[in-house]
Amino acid sequence: MSVVPEFLAANQKYASTFNKGSLPLPPGRKVAVVACMDARLDPARALGLEEGDAHVIRNAGGLVKDALRSLVISEQLLGTKEIVILHHTDCGMLTFKQEDAVAAVKKNIGQDASHIDFQPFPDLEQSVRDDVAFLKSNKLIPDDIKIWGGIYEVETGKIREVK
Ligand SMILES: [Zn+2]
């Protein structure tokens, strides 16, 4: 069983009232959000985003190293001026170490994934600080780009800044 038939049914419903077919390509609110792929975090709803508002770049952990290519495109080709980093409580990235991920791949499918840095982190707040610092020190991210880092609480739906 695949989820695709359900997706297509939901999309028919979505498209039946869709009226945003003329939005410009560059994000209207000139912001890129980097967020974890966690299923409990819905950046659009948690941040009040509509179609056309923002780039939302998602990966395991919401880590900016993985998102750098997209961030540079977002800023240099599509006009965004601000980056919001969103990690979250109870993140899966807190639950394993690099060697655990490599071992799981080996055990499950017999392949060597040791060339991939899975980038797990042991400290949630520090992971946000590290990502802010990574972008601030990266020459591909100009100084006039505003950078903000925060944590979304899966328990409350609230977002708090990490300083
Ligand atoms: Zn996560």
mmCIF file of C-alpha atoms and ligand atoms in Angstrom:
data_model
loop_
_atom_site.group_PDB
_atom_site.id
_atom_site.type_symbol
_atom_site.label_atom_id
_atom_site.label_comp_id
_atom_site.label_asym_id
_atom_site.label_seq_id
_atom_site.Cartn_x
_atom_site.Cartn_y
_atom_site.Cartn_z
ATOM 1 C CA MET A 1 0.000 0.000 0.000
ATOM 2 C CA SER A 2 1.210 3.442 -0.934
ATOM 3 C CA VAL A 3 0.100 6.763 0.447
ATOM 4 C CA VAL A 4 0.059 8.288 -3.031
ATOM 5 C CA PRO A 5 -3.666 7.701 -3.773
ATOM 6 C CA GLU A 6 -4.508 9.561 -0.560
ATOM 7 C CA PHE A 7 -2.146 12.369 -1.553
ATOM 8 C CA LEU A 8 -3.755 12.702 -4.974
ATOM 9 C CA ALA A 9 -7.229 12.805 -3.462
ATOM 10 C CA ALA A 10 -6.131 15.496 -1.009
ATOM 11 C CA ASN A 11 -4.541 17.434 -3.848
ATOM 12 C CA GLN A 12 -7.743 17.397 -5.877
ATOM 13 C CA LYS A 13 -9.483 19.005 -2.942
ATOM 14 C CA TYR A 14 -6.660 21.556 -2.524
ATOM 15 C CA ALA A 15 -6.624 22.456 -6.208
ATOM 16 C CA SER A 16 -10.406 22.824 -6.345
ATOM 17 C CA THR A 17 -10.238 26.073 -4.355
ATOM 18 C CA PHE A 18 -6.711 27.106 -5.397
ATOM 19 C CA ASN A 19 -6.423 30.767 -6.367
ATOM 20 C CA LYS A 20 -2.714 31.520 -6.018
ATOM 21 C CA GLY A 21 -1.548 30.695 -9.496
ATOM 22 C CA SER A 22 -0.071 34.126 -10.207
ATOM 23 C CA LEU A 23 2.393 34.466 -7.347
ATOM 24 C CA PRO A 24 5.888 35.768 -8.225
ATOM 25 C CA LEU A 25 8.821 33.345 -8.010
ATOM 26 C CA PRO A 26 10.892 35.252 -5.395
ATOM 27 C CA PRO A 27 9.581 34.741 -1.837
ATOM 28 C CA GLY A 28 7.367 37.683 -0.883
ATOM 29 C CA ARG A 29 8.669 37.946 2.668
ATOM 30 C CA LYS A 30 12.304 37.641 1.540
ATOM 31 C CA VAL A 31 13.155 34.913 4.018
ATOM 32 C CA ALA A 32 14.566 31.392 3.929
ATOM 33 C CA VAL A 33 13.712 29.010 6.762
ATOM 34 C CA VAL A 34 15.958 26.032 7.485
ATOM 35 C CA ALA A 35 14.022 23.506 9.542
ATOM 36 C CA CYS A 36 14.236 19.884 10.608
ATOM 37 C CA MET A 37 12.266 17.387 8.545
ATOM 38 C CA ASP A 38 10.551 16.130 11.717
ATOM 39 C CA ALA A 39 6.925 15.251 10.967
ATOM 40 C CA ARG A 40 5.676 17.085 14.069
ATOM 41 C CA LEU A 41 7.029 20.421 12.900
ATOM 42 C CA ASP A 42 4.927 22.235 10.288
ATOM 43 C CA PRO A 43 6.882 25.434 9.515
ATOM 44 C CA ALA A 44 4.084 26.977 7.460
ATOM 45 C CA ARG A 45 1.541 26.700 10.252
ATOM 46 C CA ALA A 46 3.955 27.326 13.122
ATOM 47 C CA LEU A 47 5.289 30.510 11.479
ATOM 48 C CA GLY A 48 2.181 31.740 9.686
ATOM 49 C CA LEU A 49 3.498 31.228 6.162
ATOM 50 C CA GLU A 50 1.347 31.205 3.040
ATOM 51 C CA GLU A 51 2.213 30.070 -0.459
ATOM 52 C CA GLY A 52 4.708 32.507 -1.955
ATOM 53 C CA ASP A 53 6.017 33.808 1.386
ATOM 54 C CA ALA A 54 9.278 31.961 2.048
ATOM 55 C CA HIS A 55 11.745 29.310 1.048
ATOM 56 C CA VAL A 56 11.521 26.422 3.491
ATOM 57 C CA ILE A 57 14.548 24.146 3.335
ATOM 58 C CA ARG A 58 14.240 20.962 5.349
ATOM 59 C CA ASN A 59 16.599 18.147 6.248
ATOM 60 C CA ALA A 60 17.423 15.878 9.191
ATOM 61 C CA GLY A 61 18.113 18.287 12.043
ATOM 62 C CA GLY A 62 17.490 21.466 10.054
ATOM 63 C CA LEU A 63 21.246 21.759 9.603
ATOM 64 C CA VAL A 64 22.620 24.646 7.589
ATOM 65 C CA LYS A 65 25.625 22.783 6.171
ATOM 66 C CA ASP A 66 23.183 20.593 4.237
ATOM 67 C CA ALA A 67 21.207 23.655 3.204
ATOM 68 C CA LEU A 68 24.061 25.872 2.020
ATOM 69 C CA ARG A 69 23.514 25.265 -1.693
ATOM 70 C CA SER A 70 19.839 26.181 -1.373
ATOM 71 C CA LEU A 71 20.587 29.206 0.832
ATOM 72 C CA VAL A 72 23.021 30.676 -1.682
ATOM 73 C CA ILE A 73 20.483 30.216 -4.483
ATOM 74 C CA SER A 74 17.776 31.704 -2.273
ATOM 75 C CA GLU A 75 19.796 34.831 -1.510
ATOM 76 C CA GLN A 76 21.789 35.426 -4.669
ATOM 77 C CA LEU A 77 19.235 34.431 -7.298
ATOM 78 C CA LEU A 78 15.888 34.880 -5.562
ATOM 79 C CA GLY A 79 16.368 37.873 -3.332
ATOM 80 C CA THR A 80 15.961 36.584 0.227
ATOM 81 C CA LYS A 81 17.603 38.719 2.928
ATOM 82 C CA GLU A 82 16.997 36.766 6.113
ATOM 83 C CA ILE A 83 17.582 33.214 7.378
ATOM 84 C CA VAL A 84 15.606 31.574 10.177
ATOM 85 C CA ILE A 85 17.058 28.352 11.599
ATOM 86 C CA LEU A 86 14.587 26.097 13.364
ATOM 87 C CA HIS A 87 15.680 23.045 15.336
ATOM 88 C CA HIS A 88 13.291 21.371 17.787
ATOM 89 C CA THR A 89 12.927 19.475 21.036
ATOM 90 C CA ASP A 90 13.006 15.664 20.967
ATOM 91 C CA CYS A 91 14.932 15.726 17.676
ATOM 92 C CA GLY A 92 16.015 12.359 16.310
ATOM 93 C CA MET A 93 19.484 13.815 15.754
ATOM 94 C CA LEU A 94 19.980 13.758 19.540
ATOM 95 C CA THR A 95 19.413 9.991 19.681
ATOM 96 C CA PHE A 96 22.313 8.505 17.734
ATOM 97 C CA LYS A 97 25.997 8.905 16.993
ATOM 98 C CA GLN A 98 27.785 8.831 13.664
ATOM 99 C CA GLU A 99 28.885 5.214 14.227
ATOM 100 C CA ASP A 100 25.302 4.162 15.015
ATOM 101 C CA ALA A 101 24.042 5.485 11.678
ATOM 102 C CA VAL A 102 26.872 3.789 9.780
ATOM 103 C CA ALA A 103 26.197 0.520 11.646
ATOM 104 C CA ALA A 104 22.442 0.679 10.940
ATOM 105 C CA VAL A 105 23.020 1.095 7.206
ATOM 106 C CA LYS A 106 25.479 -1.828 7.255
ATOM 107 C CA LYS A 107 23.070 -4.051 9.187
ATOM 108 C CA ASN A 108 19.923 -3.107 7.257
ATOM 109 C CA ILE A 109 21.165 -3.075 3.681
ATOM 110 C CA GLY A 110 24.783 -4.242 3.819
ATOM 111 C CA GLN A 111 26.225 -1.000 2.477
ATOM 112 C CA ASP A 112 29.079 1.202 3.682
ATOM 113 C CA ALA A 113 27.883 4.740 4.481
ATOM 114 C CA SER A 114 30.956 5.830 6.427
ATOM 115 C CA HIS A 115 31.713 8.497 3.818
ATOM 116 C CA ILE A 116 28.531 10.351 4.837
ATOM 117 C CA ASP A 117 28.724 12.717 7.796
ATOM 118 C CA PHE A 118 25.307 12.156 9.375
ATOM 119 C CA GLN A 119 25.902 15.230 11.602
ATOM 120 C CA PRO A 120 24.169 14.030 14.781
ATOM 121 C CA PHE A 121 24.406 16.448 17.706
ATOM 122 C CA PRO A 122 24.289 15.833 21.491
ATOM 123 C CA ASP A 123 23.187 19.337 22.568
ATOM 124 C CA LEU A 124 20.121 20.979 21.017
ATOM 125 C CA GLU A 125 20.798 24.609 21.958
ATOM 126 C CA GLN A 126 24.437 24.286 20.943
ATOM 127 C CA SER A 127 23.384 22.878 17.570
ATOM 128 C CA VAL A 128 21.470 26.100 16.878
ATOM 129 C CA ARG A 129 24.380 28.260 18.020
ATOM 130 C CA ASP A 130 26.761 26.236 15.853
ATOM 131 C CA ASP A 131 24.525 26.717 12.816
ATOM 132 C CA VAL A 132 24.204 30.474 13.369
ATOM 133 C CA ALA A 133 27.991 30.716 13.782
ATOM 134 C CA PHE A 134 28.576 28.595 10.665
ATOM 135 C CA LEU A 135 26.518 30.967 8.522
ATOM 136 C CA LYS A 136 27.926 34.135 10.094
ATOM 137 C CA SER A 137 31.467 33.008 9.357
ATOM 138 C CA ASN A 138 30.721 31.722 5.858
ATOM 139 C CA LYS A 139 31.864 34.058 3.079
ATOM 140 C CA LEU A 140 29.003 32.916 0.837
ATOM 141 C CA ILE A 141 26.530 34.406 3.319
ATOM 142 C CA PRO A 142 27.025 38.209 3.218
ATOM 143 C CA ASP A 143 26.997 40.245 6.434
ATOM 144 C CA ASP A 144 23.754 42.039 5.528
ATOM 145 C CA ILE A 145 21.779 38.772 5.653
ATOM 146 C CA LYS A 146 19.959 38.619 8.983
ATOM 147 C CA ILE A 147 20.342 35.272 10.776
ATOM 148 C CA TRP A 148 18.101 34.062 13.598
ATOM 149 C CA GLY A 149 18.166 30.710 15.362
ATOM 150 C CA GLY A 150 15.466 29.152 17.498
ATOM 151 C CA ILE A 151 13.956 25.986 18.893
ATOM 152 C CA TYR A 152 10.445 24.741 18.233
ATOM 153 C CA GLU A 153 8.932 22.817 21.125
ATOM 154 C CA VAL A 154 7.054 19.778 19.840
ATOM 155 C CA GLU A 155 5.363 19.598 23.265
ATOM 156 C CA THR A 156 3.828 23.102 23.194
ATOM 157 C CA GLY A 157 4.033 24.379 19.617
ATOM 158 C CA LYS A 158 6.015 27.354 20.892
ATOM 159 C CA ILE A 159 9.215 28.731 19.384
ATOM 160 C CA ARG A 160 11.954 30.279 21.467
ATOM 161 C CA GLU A 161 15.109 32.103 20.426
ATOM 162 C CA VAL A 162 18.534 30.600 21.126
ATOM 163 C CA LYS A 163 21.170 33.160 22.041
HETATM 164 ZN ZN ZN B 1 14.513 16.793 14.158
#
